[in-house]
Short mmCIF file of C-alpha atoms and ligand atoms in Angstrom, two decimals:
data_model
loop_
_atom_site.label_atom_id
_atom_site.label_comp_id
_atom_site.label_asym_id
_atom_site.label_seq_id
_atom_site.Cartn_x
_atom_site.Cartn_y
_atom_site.Cartn_z
CA MET I 1 29.35 -11.14 28.51
CA VAL I 2 33.00 -10.22 27.93
CA ASP I 3 34.18 -13.58 26.68
CA TYR I 4 36.75 -11.97 24.42
CA PHE I 5 38.81 -11.34 27.55
CA SER I 6 40.56 -14.20 29.30
CA LYS I 7 38.70 -15.83 32.19
CA ALA I 8 40.90 -14.20 34.80
CA ILE I 9 40.28 -10.73 33.40
CA SER I 10 36.55 -11.29 33.00
CA ARG I 11 36.39 -12.46 36.58
CA MET I 12 38.15 -9.34 37.84
CA ILE I 13 35.84 -7.12 35.80
CA ALA I 14 32.79 -8.95 37.15
CA GLU I 15 34.02 -8.54 40.75
CA LEU I 16 34.82 -4.86 40.30
CA SER I 17 31.50 -4.08 38.61
CA SER I 18 29.65 -5.54 41.59
CA LEU I 19 30.89 -2.57 43.67
CA PRO I 20 28.58 0.43 44.14
CA GLY I 21 28.98 3.16 41.54
CA ILE I 22 31.17 0.99 39.31
CA GLY I 23 29.54 0.21 36.00
CA GLU I 24 30.81 -2.15 33.35
CA LYS I 25 32.97 0.52 31.69
CA SER I 26 34.59 1.73 34.93
CA ALA I 27 35.21 -1.87 35.93
CA GLN I 28 37.03 -2.47 32.68
CA ARG I 29 39.05 0.71 33.07
CA LEU I 30 40.05 -0.23 36.63
CA ALA I 31 40.83 -3.80 35.65
CA PHE I 32 43.19 -2.78 32.87
CA HIS I 33 44.77 -0.14 35.06
CA ILE I 34 45.49 -2.79 37.69
CA LEU I 35 46.84 -5.18 35.05
CA HIS I 36 49.36 -2.55 34.02
CA MET I 37 50.51 -1.88 37.57
CA PRO I 38 53.76 -3.46 38.86
CA GLU I 39 53.00 -6.74 40.59
CA ASP I 40 54.19 -5.60 44.01
CA ARG I 41 51.80 -2.65 43.93
CA VAL I 42 48.90 -4.94 43.05
CA GLU I 43 49.87 -7.13 45.99
CA ARG I 44 49.89 -4.11 48.31
CA LEU I 45 46.45 -3.08 47.05
CA ALA I 46 44.97 -6.54 47.53
CA GLU I 47 46.63 -6.88 50.93
CA ALA I 48 45.29 -3.51 52.08
CA ILE I 49 41.75 -4.57 51.21
CA VAL I 50 42.03 -7.98 52.86
CA GLU I 51 43.74 -6.61 55.99
CA ALA I 52 41.22 -3.81 56.42
CA ARG I 53 38.30 -6.18 56.02
CA LYS I 54 39.82 -8.62 58.52
CA ASN I 55 40.57 -6.07 61.20
CA VAL I 56 37.68 -3.71 60.90
CA ARG I 57 34.76 -4.06 63.25
CA TYR I 58 32.06 -1.93 64.80
CA CYS I 59 32.98 0.36 67.69
CA LYS I 60 31.31 -1.05 70.77
CA THR I 61 29.97 2.36 71.66
CA CYS I 62 29.08 4.30 68.51
CA GLN I 63 29.02 1.42 65.99
CA THR I 64 31.30 3.16 63.51
CA LEU I 65 33.77 1.08 61.55
CA THR I 66 37.11 0.96 63.32
CA ASP I 67 39.99 -1.42 63.98
CA GLN I 68 39.78 -1.01 67.74
CA GLU I 69 37.22 -2.15 70.27
CA ILE I 70 36.37 1.46 71.03
CA CYS I 71 37.01 3.97 68.25
CA PRO I 72 39.37 6.96 68.73
CA ILE I 73 36.46 9.42 68.97
CA CYS I 74 34.61 7.49 71.67
CA SER I 75 37.79 6.95 73.65
CA ASN I 76 38.78 10.63 73.49
CA PRO I 77 38.08 12.27 76.89
CA LYS I 78 38.24 15.70 75.28
CA ARG I 79 35.08 15.05 73.25
CA ASN I 80 31.71 16.05 74.64
CA HIS I 81 30.11 12.70 75.41
CA LYS I 82 26.82 14.35 76.36
CA LEU I 83 26.23 15.30 72.74
CA ILE I 84 25.50 12.46 70.32
CA MET I 85 25.10 13.02 66.60
CA VAL I 86 23.23 10.24 64.84
CA VAL I 87 24.37 9.59 61.26
CA GLU I 88 23.50 6.98 58.67
CA ASP I 89 26.99 5.68 58.01
CA SER I 90 30.67 6.09 58.78
CA ARG I 91 31.17 8.29 55.72
CA ASP I 92 28.79 10.87 57.18
CA LEU I 93 30.81 10.79 60.38
CA ALA I 94 33.95 11.41 58.34
CA ALA I 95 32.27 14.38 56.63
CA TYR I 96 31.51 16.02 59.99
CA GLU I 97 34.96 15.20 61.34
CA LYS I 98 36.50 16.95 58.35
CA THR I 99 34.92 20.22 59.48
CA GLY I 100 36.96 19.94 62.69
CA GLU I 101 34.26 21.89 64.54
CA TYR I 102 32.02 19.26 66.03
CA GLN I 103 33.11 18.36 69.56
CA GLY I 104 30.51 15.78 70.45
CA VAL I 105 30.44 12.06 69.72
CA TYR I 106 28.48 10.04 67.16
CA HIS I 107 26.17 7.13 66.69
CA VAL I 108 26.27 5.34 63.35
CA LEU I 109 23.06 3.61 62.27
CA HIS I 110 24.43 1.82 59.19
CA GLY I 111 21.36 2.60 57.15
CA ALA I 112 17.98 4.27 57.38
CA ILE I 113 14.45 3.02 57.79
CA SER I 114 12.98 2.26 54.38
CA PRO I 115 9.66 0.43 54.20
CA MET I 116 10.05 0.35 50.40
CA GLN I 117 13.27 -1.64 50.69
CA GLY I 118 12.04 -3.66 53.64
CA ILE I 119 14.46 -2.01 56.08
CA GLY I 120 12.84 -1.64 59.48
CA PRO I 121 13.99 -0.11 62.78
CA ASP I 122 15.49 -3.44 63.86
CA ASP I 123 17.72 -3.54 60.79
CA ILE I 124 19.70 -0.46 61.78
CA ARG I 125 21.63 0.22 65.00
CA LEU I 126 18.81 1.85 66.93
CA LYS I 127 18.76 -0.58 69.83
CA GLU I 128 22.41 0.24 70.49
CA LEU I 129 21.56 3.94 70.52
CA MET I 130 18.80 3.46 73.07
CA THR I 131 21.12 1.39 75.26
CA ARG I 132 23.61 4.23 75.18
CA LEU I 133 20.98 6.77 76.12
CA SER I 134 19.82 4.76 79.11
CA SER I 135 23.25 4.23 80.61
CA LYS I 136 24.98 7.55 80.05
CA GLU I 137 24.24 11.13 80.91
CA VAL I 138 23.35 12.32 77.44
CA GLU I 139 21.98 15.84 77.07
CA GLU I 140 21.20 16.04 73.38
CA VAL I 141 20.75 13.76 70.41
CA ILE I 142 21.32 15.49 67.07
CA VAL I 143 19.71 13.58 64.24
CA ALA I 144 21.85 14.11 61.15
CA THR I 145 20.38 11.50 58.85
CA ASN I 146 20.09 12.46 55.17
CA SER I 147 17.22 14.63 54.02
CA SER I 148 15.90 11.82 51.82
CA LEU I 149 12.53 10.21 52.56
CA GLU I 150 14.33 7.41 54.41
CA GLY I 151 16.42 9.87 56.39
CA GLU I 152 13.37 11.89 57.42
CA THR I 153 11.42 8.75 58.34
CA THR I 154 14.33 7.64 60.50
CA ALA I 155 14.57 11.08 62.13
CA MET I 156 10.89 11.02 63.08
CA TYR I 157 11.22 7.52 64.43
CA ILE I 158 14.24 8.44 66.56
CA SER I 159 12.47 11.52 67.84
CA ARG I 160 9.52 9.42 68.99
CA LEU I 161 11.87 6.95 70.69
CA VAL I 162 14.03 9.50 72.46
CA LYS I 163 11.47 12.09 73.56
CA PRO I 164 9.99 10.00 76.39
CA THR I 165 13.47 9.76 77.94
CA GLY I 166 13.50 13.54 78.44
CA ILE I 167 16.68 13.91 76.42
CA LYS I 168 16.62 16.78 73.92
CA VAL I 169 16.30 15.66 70.29
CA SER I 170 17.22 18.00 67.46
CA ARG I 171 17.42 17.75 63.70
CA ILE I 172 20.07 19.39 61.54
CA ALA I 173 18.73 22.28 59.43
CA SER I 174 17.48 21.41 55.98
CA GLY I 175 20.20 23.45 54.30
CA VAL I 176 21.26 20.01 53.16
CA PRO I 177 19.84 19.40 49.66
CA VAL I 178 17.00 16.89 49.55
CA GLY I 179 18.21 13.42 48.73
CA GLY I 180 21.79 14.62 48.99
CA ASP I 181 24.25 12.29 50.57
CA LEU I 182 25.89 14.07 53.51
CA GLU I 183 29.23 12.89 52.25
CA TYR I 184 29.11 15.13 49.19
CA ILE I 185 28.13 18.32 50.95
CA ASP I 186 30.76 20.94 51.60
CA GLU I 187 31.94 21.72 55.12
CA VAL I 188 30.37 25.17 55.34
CA THR I 189 26.93 23.76 54.50
CA LEU I 190 27.41 21.00 57.05
CA LEU I 191 28.35 23.43 59.79
CA ARG I 192 25.43 25.70 58.93
CA ALA I 193 23.08 22.71 59.07
CA LEU I 194 24.50 21.75 62.44
CA GLU I 195 24.33 25.24 63.93
CA GLY I 196 20.81 25.78 62.58
CA ARG I 197 19.46 22.59 64.09
CA THR I 198 15.98 22.71 65.54
CA GLU I 199 14.42 20.76 68.35
CA LEU I 200 12.12 17.95 67.25
ZN1 ZN U 1 32.99 4.91 68.67
#
């Protein structure tokens, strides 16, 4: 494609454009921005990415991305460990944390069930959720997956899994726009969705 750039630049553009939400044009813009940055800043940027990738792992309890064995939320005794909110990814967790109102803990699925894309229940962190539910005194599971088809499918699936255990399962209110990523929804809407949750 862009053979009028040097190989090194073309390679950087190709790598950048492979990231989600970065098209060819954005990749070019980022690439040239980086090329104009002082070398030490570029090194810091590259180092931050490499270091984060190296040190980040899944929290043993909630599966969120963290650099510790147990993430700060799971290891916080002040959080309500009887209340587990199930979200699709760590960004959704961050969105709820930003509200500063939710006192429970989380479980991060890293995806949602999608028969269309060949993603089944075993491809997301459901087994880990069920293990948690069997070993701890959990009172309620709040399913806060997106209101997309995949999110709803996953919510129904979780409800069917959890109900036989006798633990309460609820779903956040559908004040969240259909197909909307939780990440982009404002805090007030998130809190309303959480408060208006209904039992499944
Ligand atoms: Zn955790």
